[in-house]
Amino acid sequence: MRGECVLSDSGQEAPRNTWFLGWKASRMFLIKGSVAGGAVYLVYDQELLGPSDKSQAALQKAGEVVPPAMYQFSQYVCQQTGLQIPQLPAPPKIYFPIRDSWNAGI
C-alpha cells in the first residue's frame, strides 16, 4: 500500500518503501534470466543439442580452451589484488565418447 507508515524503534512513523523490495526482486529476476538466456544461446550457437559428433567436438574444444582461460583469469586476479593463488594440478584427461552411449538406455 502506498503511503502506509510503520513505527520505527524510536516510536516515530517511518514510510515503508515497498517499491524498493519490488525493484530488488525484479533486478534479480533480470540477472538470472539473462544468465539463463545466455546459456540457451550458447547451447544453440554451439549446436550442442544437434548430432553427437558436433557435441563431442564442442566438448573437446571446451576441454582445450577452458584450462588456459582459467589460468589467465587467475593471473589477472593475482595482479589486480596482490593475492597469491597456488598452482593447481593439471586437470585429468577425461574421455567420454558420447556417440557410444547415445540412446543406450532405450
mmCIF file of N, CA, C and O in Angstrom:
data_model
loop_
_atom_site.group_PDB
_atom_site.id
_atom_site.type_symbol
_atom_site.label_atom_id
_atom_site.label_comp_id
_atom_site.label_asym_id
_atom_site.label_seq_id
_atom_site.Cartn_x
_atom_site.Cartn_y
_atom_site.Cartn_z
ATOM 1 N N MET A 1 0.836 -1.177 0.000
ATOM 2 C CA MET A 1 0.000 0.000 0.000
ATOM 3 C C MET A 1 0.875 1.231 0.000
ATOM 4 O O MET A 1 1.782 1.360 0.800
ATOM 5 N N ARG A 2 0.567 2.133 -0.869
ATOM 6 C CA ARG A 2 1.346 3.346 -0.991
ATOM 7 C C ARG A 2 0.964 4.315 0.129
ATOM 8 O O ARG A 2 -0.187 4.500 0.446
ATOM 9 N N GLY A 3 1.986 4.920 0.758
ATOM 10 C CA GLY A 3 1.734 5.897 1.801
ATOM 11 C C GLY A 3 1.552 5.292 3.169
ATOM 12 O O GLY A 3 1.313 6.002 4.124
ATOM 13 N N GLU A 4 1.623 3.967 3.297
ATOM 14 C CA GLU A 4 1.457 3.334 4.586
ATOM 15 C C GLU A 4 2.694 3.593 5.435
ATOM 16 O O GLU A 4 3.815 3.565 4.937
ATOM 17 N N CYS A 5 2.506 3.854 6.725
ATOM 18 C CA CYS A 5 3.624 4.141 7.611
ATOM 19 C C CYS A 5 3.692 3.081 8.702
ATOM 20 O O CYS A 5 2.685 2.514 9.106
ATOM 21 N N VAL A 6 4.900 2.826 9.175
ATOM 22 C CA VAL A 6 5.114 1.900 10.279
ATOM 23 C C VAL A 6 5.899 2.630 11.359
ATOM 24 O O VAL A 6 6.571 3.623 11.102
ATOM 25 N N LEU A 7 5.819 2.128 12.575
ATOM 26 C CA LEU A 7 6.550 2.735 13.676
ATOM 27 C C LEU A 7 7.967 2.195 13.703
ATOM 28 O O LEU A 7 8.194 0.998 13.597
ATOM 29 N N SER A 8 8.931 3.080 13.835
ATOM 30 C CA SER A 8 10.329 2.666 13.936
ATOM 31 C C SER A 8 10.651 2.366 15.394
ATOM 32 O O SER A 8 9.802 2.478 16.272
ATOM 33 N N ASP A 9 11.907 2.012 15.661
ATOM 34 C CA ASP A 9 12.328 1.696 17.024
ATOM 35 C C ASP A 9 12.180 2.894 17.959
ATOM 36 O O ASP A 9 11.939 2.727 19.142
ATOM 37 N N SER A 10 12.323 4.092 17.422
ATOM 38 C CA SER A 10 12.228 5.277 18.270
ATOM 39 C C SER A 10 10.778 5.712 18.500
ATOM 40 O O SER A 10 10.539 6.668 19.202
ATOM 41 N N GLY A 11 9.818 5.019 17.910
ATOM 42 C CA GLY A 11 8.418 5.352 18.095
ATOM 43 C C GLY A 11 7.889 6.323 17.077
ATOM 44 O O GLY A 11 6.712 6.663 17.100
ATOM 45 N N GLN A 12 8.719 6.810 16.155
ATOM 46 C CA GLN A 12 8.268 7.735 15.127
ATOM 47 C C GLN A 12 7.817 6.948 13.904
ATOM 48 O O GLN A 12 8.259 5.833 13.659
ATOM 49 N N GLU A 13 6.955 7.590 13.155
ATOM 50 C CA GLU A 13 6.479 6.941 11.941
ATOM 51 C C GLU A 13 7.531 7.045 10.849
ATOM 52 O O GLU A 13 8.154 8.078 10.663
ATOM 53 N N ALA A 14 7.717 5.935 10.136
ATOM 54 C CA ALA A 14 8.672 5.905 9.030
ATOM 55 C C ALA A 14 7.957 5.308 7.816
ATOM 56 O O ALA A 14 7.231 4.329 7.952
ATOM 57 N N PRO A 15 8.108 5.902 6.638
ATOM 58 C CA PRO A 15 7.424 5.356 5.464
ATOM 59 C C PRO A 15 8.012 4.005 5.071
ATOM 60 O O PRO A 15 9.202 3.757 5.209
ATOM 61 N N ARG A 16 7.140 3.130 4.632
ATOM 62 C CA ARG A 16 7.566 1.803 4.193
ATOM 63 C C ARG A 16 7.831 1.866 2.693
ATOM 64 O O ARG A 16 6.947 2.239 1.922
ATOM 65 N N ASN A 17 9.007 1.525 2.290
ATOM 66 C CA ASN A 17 9.392 1.564 0.881
ATOM 67 C C ASN A 17 9.199 0.193 0.260
ATOM 68 O O ASN A 17 10.130 -0.592 0.148
ATOM 69 N N THR A 18 7.990 -0.077 -0.129
ATOM 70 C CA THR A 18 7.721 -1.376 -0.749
ATOM 71 C C THR A 18 8.218 -1.417 -2.190
ATOM 72 O O THR A 18 8.484 -2.494 -2.705
ATOM 73 N N TRP A 19 8.348 -0.274 -2.826
ATOM 74 C CA TRP A 19 8.838 -0.268 -4.203
ATOM 75 C C TRP A 19 10.272 -0.756 -4.266
ATOM 76 O O TRP A 19 10.687 -1.346 -5.256
ATOM 77 N N PHE A 20 11.052 -0.530 -3.189
ATOM 78 C CA PHE A 20 12.441 -0.970 -3.180
ATOM 79 C C PHE A 20 12.523 -2.492 -3.230
ATOM 80 O O PHE A 20 13.353 -3.053 -3.944
ATOM 81 N N LEU A 21 11.651 -3.166 -2.483
ATOM 82 C CA LEU A 21 11.648 -4.628 -2.494
ATOM 83 C C LEU A 21 11.250 -5.157 -3.864
ATOM 84 O O LEU A 21 11.799 -6.151 -4.340
ATOM 85 N N GLY A 22 10.309 -4.492 -4.505
ATOM 86 C CA GLY A 22 9.903 -4.900 -5.848
ATOM 87 C C GLY A 22 11.018 -4.706 -6.851
ATOM 88 O O GLY A 22 11.240 -5.537 -7.730
ATOM 89 N N TRP A 23 11.759 -3.604 -6.744
ATOM 90 C CA TRP A 23 12.879 -3.352 -7.655
ATOM 91 C C TRP A 23 13.981 -4.375 -7.449
ATOM 92 O O TRP A 23 14.561 -4.878 -8.397
ATOM 93 N N LYS A 24 14.247 -4.722 -6.189
ATOM 94 C CA LYS A 24 15.302 -5.690 -5.901
ATOM 95 C C LYS A 24 14.935 -7.057 -6.470
ATOM 96 O O LYS A 24 15.773 -7.722 -7.075
ATOM 97 N N ALA A 25 13.707 -7.461 -6.321
ATOM 98 C CA ALA A 25 13.268 -8.757 -6.845
ATOM 99 C C ALA A 25 13.299 -8.769 -8.369
ATOM 100 O O ALA A 25 13.736 -9.750 -8.979
ATOM 101 N N SER A 26 12.865 -7.677 -8.991
ATOM 102 C CA SER A 26 12.866 -7.648 -10.455
ATOM 103 C C SER A 26 14.289 -7.603 -10.998
ATOM 104 O O SER A 26 14.574 -8.191 -12.035
ATOM 105 N N ARG A 27 15.198 -6.938 -10.295
ATOM 106 C CA ARG A 27 16.592 -6.903 -10.732
ATOM 107 C C ARG A 27 17.210 -8.295 -10.681
ATOM 108 O O ARG A 27 17.891 -8.705 -11.609
ATOM 109 N N MET A 28 16.935 -9.043 -9.613
ATOM 110 C CA MET A 28 17.465 -10.408 -9.512
ATOM 111 C C MET A 28 16.865 -11.290 -10.600
ATOM 112 O O MET A 28 17.539 -12.133 -11.171
ATOM 113 N N PHE A 29 15.583 -11.094 -10.897
ATOM 114 C CA PHE A 29 14.945 -11.866 -11.958
ATOM 115 C C PHE A 29 15.595 -11.559 -13.303
ATOM 116 O O PHE A 29 15.827 -12.471 -14.103
ATOM 117 N N LEU A 30 15.900 -10.294 -13.560
ATOM 118 C CA LEU A 30 16.546 -9.923 -14.815
ATOM 119 C C LEU A 30 17.946 -10.513 -14.932
ATOM 120 O O LEU A 30 18.344 -10.984 -16.004
ATOM 121 N N ILE A 31 18.689 -10.515 -13.848
ATOM 122 C CA ILE A 31 20.038 -11.083 -13.872
ATOM 123 C C ILE A 31 19.981 -12.577 -14.132
ATOM 124 O O ILE A 31 20.683 -13.108 -15.000
ATOM 125 N N LYS A 32 19.128 -13.269 -13.407
ATOM 126 C CA LYS A 32 19.017 -14.720 -13.585
ATOM 127 C C LYS A 32 18.479 -15.061 -14.967
ATOM 128 O O LYS A 32 18.920 -16.024 -15.591
ATOM 129 N N GLY A 33 17.539 -14.280 -15.446
ATOM 130 C CA GLY A 33 17.012 -14.511 -16.791
ATOM 131 C C GLY A 33 18.061 -14.286 -17.863
ATOM 132 O O GLY A 33 18.112 -15.011 -18.864
ATOM 133 N N SER A 34 18.915 -13.292 -17.668
ATOM 134 C CA SER A 34 19.988 -13.033 -18.631
ATOM 135 C C SER A 34 20.997 -14.171 -18.662
ATOM 136 O O SER A 34 21.450 -14.583 -19.730
ATOM 137 N N VAL A 35 21.339 -14.697 -17.488
ATOM 138 C CA VAL A 35 22.273 -15.824 -17.437
ATOM 139 C C VAL A 35 21.660 -17.046 -18.105
ATOM 140 O O VAL A 35 22.318 -17.734 -18.896
ATOM 141 N N ALA A 36 20.390 -17.319 -17.819
ATOM 142 C CA ALA A 36 19.729 -18.466 -18.440
ATOM 143 C C ALA A 36 19.610 -18.275 -19.947
ATOM 144 O O ALA A 36 19.841 -19.213 -20.718
ATOM 145 N N GLY A 37 19.281 -17.073 -20.387
ATOM 146 C CA GLY A 37 19.189 -16.808 -21.825
ATOM 147 C C GLY A 37 20.530 -16.956 -22.513
ATOM 148 O O GLY A 37 20.614 -17.488 -23.624
ATOM 149 N N GLY A 38 21.598 -16.513 -21.858
ATOM 150 C CA GLY A 38 22.937 -16.684 -22.413
ATOM 151 C C GLY A 38 23.319 -18.146 -22.534
ATOM 152 O O GLY A 38 23.944 -18.559 -23.518
ATOM 153 N N ALA A 39 22.934 -18.941 -21.547
ATOM 154 C CA ALA A 39 23.235 -20.377 -21.604
ATOM 155 C C ALA A 39 22.472 -21.046 -22.743
ATOM 156 O O ALA A 39 23.023 -21.882 -23.471
ATOM 157 N N VAL A 40 21.210 -20.676 -22.919
ATOM 158 C CA VAL A 40 20.413 -21.251 -24.009
ATOM 159 C C VAL A 40 21.002 -20.834 -25.356
ATOM 160 O O VAL A 40 21.123 -21.652 -26.276
ATOM 161 N N TYR A 41 21.418 -19.581 -25.473
ATOM 162 C CA TYR A 41 22.026 -19.120 -26.723
ATOM 163 C C TYR A 41 23.318 -19.874 -27.008
ATOM 164 O O TYR A 41 23.574 -20.270 -28.142
ATOM 165 N N LEU A 42 24.133 -20.075 -25.983
ATOM 166 C CA LEU A 42 25.394 -20.788 -26.170
ATOM 167 C C LEU A 42 25.151 -22.225 -26.625
ATOM 168 O O LEU A 42 25.822 -22.712 -27.536
ATOM 169 N N VAL A 43 24.185 -22.893 -26.027
ATOM 170 C CA VAL A 43 23.858 -24.265 -26.435
ATOM 171 C C VAL A 43 23.376 -24.283 -27.872
ATOM 172 O O VAL A 43 23.775 -25.145 -28.661
ATOM 173 N N TYR A 44 22.547 -23.333 -28.240
ATOM 174 C CA TYR A 44 22.039 -23.269 -29.610
ATOM 175 C C TYR A 44 23.147 -22.909 -30.595
ATOM 176 O O TYR A 44 23.262 -23.520 -31.661
ATOM 177 N N ASP A 45 23.989 -21.947 -30.244
ATOM 178 C CA ASP A 45 25.044 -21.483 -31.138
ATOM 179 C C ASP A 45 26.098 -22.562 -31.379
ATOM 180 O O ASP A 45 26.584 -22.716 -32.500
ATOM 181 N N GLN A 46 26.446 -23.318 -30.349
ATOM 182 C CA GLN A 46 27.446 -24.367 -30.484
ATOM 183 C C GLN A 46 26.851 -25.686 -30.980
ATOM 184 O O GLN A 46 27.573 -26.664 -31.122
ATOM 185 N N GLU A 47 25.552 -25.704 -31.222
ATOM 186 C CA GLU A 47 24.827 -26.891 -31.699
ATOM 187 C C GLU A 47 25.066 -28.097 -30.799
ATOM 188 O O GLU A 47 25.324 -29.215 -31.254
ATOM 189 N N LEU A 48 24.970 -27.872 -29.486
ATOM 190 C CA LEU A 48 25.196 -28.958 -28.535
ATOM 191 C C LEU A 48 24.055 -29.957 -28.509
ATOM 192 O O LEU A 48 24.239 -31.084 -28.073
ATOM 193 N N LEU A 49 22.891 -29.562 -28.937
ATOM 194 C CA LEU A 49 21.758 -30.479 -28.954
ATOM 195 C C LEU A 49 21.564 -31.111 -30.326
ATOM 196 O O LEU A 49 20.569 -31.766 -30.576
ATOM 197 N N GLY A 50 22.518 -30.921 -31.200
ATOM 198 C CA GLY A 50 22.461 -31.486 -32.544
ATOM 199 C C GLY A 50 23.053 -32.891 -32.572
ATOM 200 O O GLY A 50 22.995 -33.634 -31.591
ATOM 201 N N PRO A 51 23.651 -33.247 -33.686
ATOM 202 C CA PRO A 51 24.259 -34.571 -33.812
ATOM 203 C C PRO A 51 25.385 -34.776 -32.792
ATOM 204 O O PRO A 51 26.038 -33.829 -32.360
ATOM 205 N N SER A 52 25.608 -36.041 -32.414
ATOM 206 C CA SER A 52 26.565 -36.328 -31.343
ATOM 207 C C SER A 52 27.996 -35.995 -31.737
ATOM 208 O O SER A 52 28.804 -35.669 -30.868
ATOM 209 N N ASP A 53 28.346 -36.059 -33.020
ATOM 210 C CA ASP A 53 29.718 -35.736 -33.403
ATOM 211 C C ASP A 53 30.019 -34.252 -33.185
ATOM 212 O O ASP A 53 31.120 -33.879 -32.778
ATOM 213 N N LYS A 54 29.026 -33.393 -33.414
ATOM 214 C CA LYS A 54 29.224 -31.962 -33.156
ATOM 215 C C LYS A 54 29.303 -31.688 -31.653
ATOM 216 O O LYS A 54 30.083 -30.848 -31.216
ATOM 217 N N SER A 55 28.506 -32.407 -30.870
ATOM 218 C CA SER A 55 28.549 -32.239 -29.418
ATOM 219 C C SER A 55 29.895 -32.684 -28.874
ATOM 220 O O SER A 55 30.473 -32.028 -28.006
ATOM 221 N N GLN A 56 30.404 -33.794 -29.387
ATOM 222 C CA GLN A 56 31.691 -34.282 -28.921
ATOM 223 C C GLN A 56 32.813 -33.317 -29.307
ATOM 224 O O GLN A 56 33.725 -33.055 -28.520
ATOM 225 N N ALA A 57 32.729 -32.748 -30.504
ATOM 226 C CA ALA A 57 33.730 -31.771 -30.925
ATOM 227 C C ALA A 57 33.681 -30.524 -30.039
ATOM 228 O O ALA A 57 34.718 -29.963 -29.686
ATOM 229 N N ALA A 58 32.477 -30.097 -29.667
ATOM 230 C CA ALA A 58 32.344 -28.922 -28.800
ATOM 231 C C ALA A 58 32.920 -29.202 -27.414
ATOM 232 O O ALA A 58 33.563 -28.336 -26.818
ATOM 233 N N LEU A 59 32.713 -30.411 -26.894
ATOM 234 C CA LEU A 59 33.277 -30.753 -25.587
ATOM 235 C C LEU A 59 34.803 -30.809 -25.648
ATOM 236 O O LEU A 59 35.481 -30.382 -24.709
ATOM 237 N N GLN A 60 35.358 -31.326 -26.733
ATOM 238 C CA GLN A 60 36.808 -31.354 -26.879
ATOM 239 C C GLN A 60 37.365 -29.934 -26.965
ATOM 240 O O GLN A 60 38.399 -29.621 -26.377
ATOM 241 N N LYS A 61 36.650 -29.070 -27.694
ATOM 242 C CA LYS A 61 37.083 -27.676 -27.815
ATOM 243 C C LYS A 61 37.057 -26.988 -26.447
ATOM 244 O O LYS A 61 37.987 -26.260 -26.092
ATOM 245 N N ALA A 62 36.002 -27.266 -25.667
ATOM 246 C CA ALA A 62 35.905 -26.681 -24.327
ATOM 247 C C ALA A 62 37.021 -27.199 -23.432
ATOM 248 O O ALA A 62 37.587 -26.453 -22.630
ATOM 249 N N GLY A 63 37.361 -28.472 -23.565
ATOM 250 C CA GLY A 63 38.438 -29.037 -22.769
ATOM 251 C C GLY A 63 39.786 -28.428 -23.091
ATOM 252 O O GLY A 63 40.674 -28.376 -22.245
ATOM 253 N N GLU A 64 39.961 -27.963 -24.321
ATOM 254 C CA GLU A 64 41.215 -27.331 -24.713
ATOM 255 C C GLU A 64 41.258 -25.854 -24.350
ATOM 256 O O GLU A 64 42.325 -25.307 -24.072
ATOM 257 N N VAL A 65 40.104 -25.192 -24.332
ATOM 258 C CA VAL A 65 40.052 -23.740 -24.139
ATOM 259 C C VAL A 65 39.918 -23.343 -22.675
ATOM 260 O O VAL A 65 40.524 -22.360 -22.239
ATOM 261 N N VAL A 66 39.166 -24.098 -21.888
ATOM 262 C CA VAL A 66 38.843 -23.676 -20.525
ATOM 263 C C VAL A 66 40.064 -23.638 -19.606
ATOM 264 O O VAL A 66 40.262 -22.640 -18.899
ATOM 265 N N PRO A 67 40.931 -24.668 -19.548
ATOM 266 C CA PRO A 67 42.066 -24.574 -18.604
ATOM 267 C C PRO A 67 42.991 -23.378 -18.851
ATOM 268 O O PRO A 67 43.338 -22.687 -17.878
ATOM 269 N N PRO A 68 43.391 -23.068 -20.092
ATOM 270 C CA PRO A 68 44.218 -21.867 -20.260
ATOM 271 C C PRO A 68 43.484 -20.575 -19.875
ATOM 272 O O PRO A 68 44.089 -19.648 -19.327
ATOM 273 N N ALA A 69 42.194 -20.528 -20.139
ATOM 274 C CA ALA A 69 41.423 -19.331 -19.777
ATOM 275 C C ALA A 69 41.361 -19.171 -18.262
ATOM 276 O O ALA A 69 41.458 -18.055 -17.742
ATOM 277 N N MET A 70 41.185 -20.265 -17.540
ATOM 278 C CA MET A 70 41.160 -20.190 -16.078
ATOM 279 C C MET A 70 42.520 -19.751 -15.535
ATOM 280 O O MET A 70 42.591 -18.976 -14.573
ATOM 281 N N TYR A 71 43.598 -20.218 -16.148
ATOM 282 C CA TYR A 71 44.935 -19.813 -15.716
ATOM 283 C C TYR A 71 45.141 -18.314 -15.950
ATOM 284 O O TYR A 71 45.650 -17.604 -15.075
ATOM 285 N N GLN A 72 44.734 -17.825 -17.124
ATOM 286 C CA GLN A 72 44.877 -16.402 -17.414
ATOM 287 C C GLN A 72 44.047 -15.559 -16.459
ATOM 288 O O GLN A 72 44.488 -14.506 -15.994
ATOM 289 N N PHE A 73 42.839 -16.019 -16.145
ATOM 290 C CA PHE A 73 41.989 -15.282 -15.214
ATOM 291 C C PHE A 73 42.609 -15.257 -13.822
ATOM 292 O O PHE A 73 42.590 -14.226 -13.144
ATOM 293 N N SER A 74 43.180 -16.390 -13.381
ATOM 294 C CA SER A 74 43.798 -16.412 -12.057
ATOM 295 C C SER A 74 45.015 -15.485 -12.012
ATOM 296 O O SER A 74 45.259 -14.838 -10.996
ATOM 297 N N GLN A 75 45.761 -15.414 -13.100
ATOM 298 C CA GLN A 75 46.901 -14.492 -13.150
ATOM 299 C C GLN A 75 46.430 -13.038 -13.095
ATOM 300 O O GLN A 75 47.046 -12.198 -12.436
ATOM 301 N N TYR A 76 45.332 -12.744 -13.772
ATOM 302 C CA TYR A 76 44.767 -11.395 -13.748
ATOM 303 C C TYR A 76 44.325 -11.025 -12.330
ATOM 304 O O TYR A 76 44.594 -9.916 -11.854
ATOM 305 N N VAL A 77 43.662 -11.965 -11.652
ATOM 306 C CA VAL A 77 43.213 -11.706 -10.280
ATOM 307 C C VAL A 77 44.416 -11.471 -9.376
ATOM 308 O O VAL A 77 44.399 -10.584 -8.516
ATOM 309 N N CYS A 78 45.481 -12.256 -9.560
ATOM 310 C CA CYS A 78 46.695 -12.069 -8.754
ATOM 311 C C CYS A 78 47.290 -10.682 -8.965
ATOM 312 O O CYS A 78 47.709 -10.027 -8.010
ATOM 313 N N GLN A 79 47.328 -10.231 -10.208
ATOM 314 C CA GLN A 79 47.902 -8.921 -10.493
ATOM 315 C C GLN A 79 47.046 -7.801 -9.923
ATOM 316 O O GLN A 79 47.566 -6.814 -9.393
ATOM 317 N N GLN A 80 45.736 -7.935 -10.008
ATOM 318 C CA GLN A 80 44.846 -6.864 -9.562
ATOM 319 C C GLN A 80 44.739 -6.785 -8.045
ATOM 320 O O GLN A 80 44.588 -5.700 -7.495
ATOM 321 N N THR A 81 44.763 -7.929 -7.369
ATOM 322 C CA THR A 81 44.526 -7.942 -5.929
ATOM 323 C C THR A 81 45.788 -8.147 -5.110
ATOM 324 O O THR A 81 45.785 -7.873 -3.916
ATOM 325 N N GLY A 82 46.853 -8.654 -5.719
ATOM 326 C CA GLY A 82 48.064 -8.932 -4.972
ATOM 327 C C GLY A 82 48.020 -10.250 -4.224
ATOM 328 O O GLY A 82 48.915 -10.561 -3.446
ATOM 329 N N LEU A 83 46.973 -11.043 -4.424
ATOM 330 C CA LEU A 83 46.858 -12.339 -3.766
ATOM 331 C C LEU A 83 47.723 -13.368 -4.475
ATOM 332 O O LEU A 83 47.960 -13.285 -5.673
ATOM 333 N N GLN A 84 48.174 -14.339 -3.732
ATOM 334 C CA GLN A 84 48.935 -15.441 -4.306
ATOM 335 C C GLN A 84 48.038 -16.662 -4.387
ATOM 336 O O GLN A 84 47.610 -17.193 -3.365
ATOM 337 N N ILE A 85 47.734 -17.100 -5.584
ATOM 338 C CA ILE A 85 46.917 -18.292 -5.787
ATOM 339 C C ILE A 85 47.864 -19.446 -6.079
ATOM 340 O O ILE A 85 48.682 -19.368 -6.993
ATOM 341 N N PRO A 86 47.786 -20.530 -5.298
ATOM 342 C CA PRO A 86 48.700 -21.645 -5.539
ATOM 343 C C PRO A 86 48.417 -22.300 -6.889
ATOM 344 O O PRO A 86 47.288 -22.294 -7.377
ATOM 345 N N GLN A 87 49.453 -22.856 -7.488
ATOM 346 C CA GLN A 87 49.322 -23.524 -8.781
ATOM 347 C C GLN A 87 48.518 -24.810 -8.588
ATOM 348 O O GLN A 87 48.849 -25.647 -7.761
ATOM 349 N N LEU A 88 47.462 -24.943 -9.343
ATOM 350 C CA LEU A 88 46.624 -26.132 -9.260
ATOM 351 C C LEU A 88 47.209 -27.232 -10.126
ATOM 352 O O LEU A 88 47.853 -26.968 -11.146
ATOM 353 N N PRO A 89 46.972 -28.490 -9.760
ATOM 354 C CA PRO A 89 47.441 -29.576 -10.608
ATOM 355 C C PRO A 89 46.672 -29.597 -11.922
ATOM 356 O O PRO A 89 45.559 -29.056 -12.024
ATOM 357 N N ALA A 90 47.261 -30.205 -12.908
ATOM 358 C CA ALA A 90 46.613 -30.285 -14.222
ATOM 359 C C ALA A 90 45.325 -31.096 -14.105
ATOM 360 O O ALA A 90 45.265 -32.069 -13.351
ATOM 361 N N PRO A 91 44.288 -30.681 -14.829
ATOM 362 C CA PRO A 91 43.041 -31.444 -14.766
ATOM 363 C C PRO A 91 43.227 -32.809 -15.420
ATOM 364 O O PRO A 91 44.000 -32.962 -16.363
ATOM 365 N N PRO A 92 42.523 -33.812 -14.923
ATOM 366 C CA PRO A 92 42.662 -35.149 -15.515
ATOM 367 C C PRO A 92 42.047 -35.178 -16.911
ATOM 368 O O PRO A 92 41.097 -34.463 -17.210
ATOM 369 N N LYS A 93 42.602 -35.998 -17.743
ATOM 370 C CA LYS A 93 42.063 -36.180 -19.089
ATOM 371 C C LYS A 93 40.879 -37.135 -19.000
ATOM 372 O O LYS A 93 41.018 -38.265 -18.540
ATOM 373 N N ILE A 94 39.735 -36.653 -19.416
ATOM 374 C CA ILE A 94 38.518 -37.465 -19.369
ATOM 375 C C ILE A 94 38.069 -37.731 -20.795
ATOM 376 O O ILE A 94 37.878 -36.804 -21.574
ATOM 377 N N TYR A 95 37.925 -38.992 -21.094
ATOM 378 C CA TYR A 95 37.442 -39.372 -22.415
ATOM 379 C C TYR A 95 36.092 -40.036 -22.225
ATOM 380 O O TYR A 95 35.980 -41.112 -21.626
ATOM 381 N N PHE A 96 35.050 -39.394 -22.685
ATOM 382 C CA PHE A 96 33.702 -39.934 -22.592
ATOM 383 C C PHE A 96 33.078 -39.872 -23.976
ATOM 384 O O PHE A 96 32.592 -38.822 -24.393
ATOM 385 N N PRO A 97 33.107 -40.972 -24.712
ATOM 386 C CA PRO A 97 32.549 -40.942 -26.063
ATOM 387 C C PRO A 97 31.019 -40.879 -26.030
ATOM 388 O O PRO A 97 30.352 -41.822 -25.616
ATOM 389 N N ILE A 98 30.485 -39.756 -26.440
ATOM 390 C CA ILE A 98 29.042 -39.562 -26.428
ATOM 391 C C ILE A 98 28.367 -40.479 -27.444
ATOM 392 O O ILE A 98 27.291 -41.022 -27.200
ATOM 393 N N ARG A 99 29.023 -40.680 -28.558
ATOM 394 C CA ARG A 99 28.438 -41.482 -29.623
ATOM 395 C C ARG A 99 28.157 -42.909 -29.165
ATOM 396 O O ARG A 99 27.156 -43.512 -29.546
ATOM 397 N N ASP A 100 29.015 -43.468 -28.305
ATOM 398 C CA ASP A 100 28.827 -44.843 -27.848
ATOM 399 C C ASP A 100 27.673 -44.971 -26.868
ATOM 400 O O ASP A 100 27.053 -46.030 -26.748
ATOM 401 N N SER A 101 27.390 -43.915 -26.113
ATOM 402 C CA SER A 101 26.337 -44.008 -25.100
ATOM 403 C C SER A 101 25.045 -43.316 -25.508
ATOM 404 O O SER A 101 24.107 -43.266 -24.719
ATOM 405 N N TRP A 102 24.971 -42.788 -26.710
ATOM 406 C CA TRP A 102 23.781 -42.081 -27.151
ATOM 407 C C TRP A 102 22.619 -43.070 -27.282
ATOM 408 O O TRP A 102 22.741 -44.082 -27.949
ATOM 409 N N ASN A 103 21.535 -42.813 -26.608
ATOM 410 C CA ASN A 103 20.341 -43.660 -26.583
ATOM 411 C C ASN A 103 20.637 -45.067 -26.099
ATOM 412 O O ASN A 103 19.986 -46.033 -26.503
ATOM 413 N N ALA A 104 21.604 -45.231 -25.224
ATOM 414 C CA ALA A 104 21.949 -46.551 -24.701
ATOM 415 C C ALA A 104 20.916 -47.060 -23.702
ATOM 416 O O ALA A 104 20.784 -48.259 -23.512
ATOM 417 N N GLY A 105 20.170 -46.167 -23.094
ATOM 418 C CA GLY A 105 19.197 -46.586 -22.088
ATOM 419 C C GLY A 105 17.858 -46.986 -22.667
ATOM 420 O O GLY A 105 16.967 -47.423 -21.950
ATOM 421 N N ILE A 106 17.694 -46.875 -23.978
ATOM 422 C CA ILE A 106 16.387 -47.188 -24.582
ATOM 423 C C ILE A 106 16.383 -48.605 -25.089
ATOM 424 O O ILE A 106 17.245 -49.093 -25.698
#
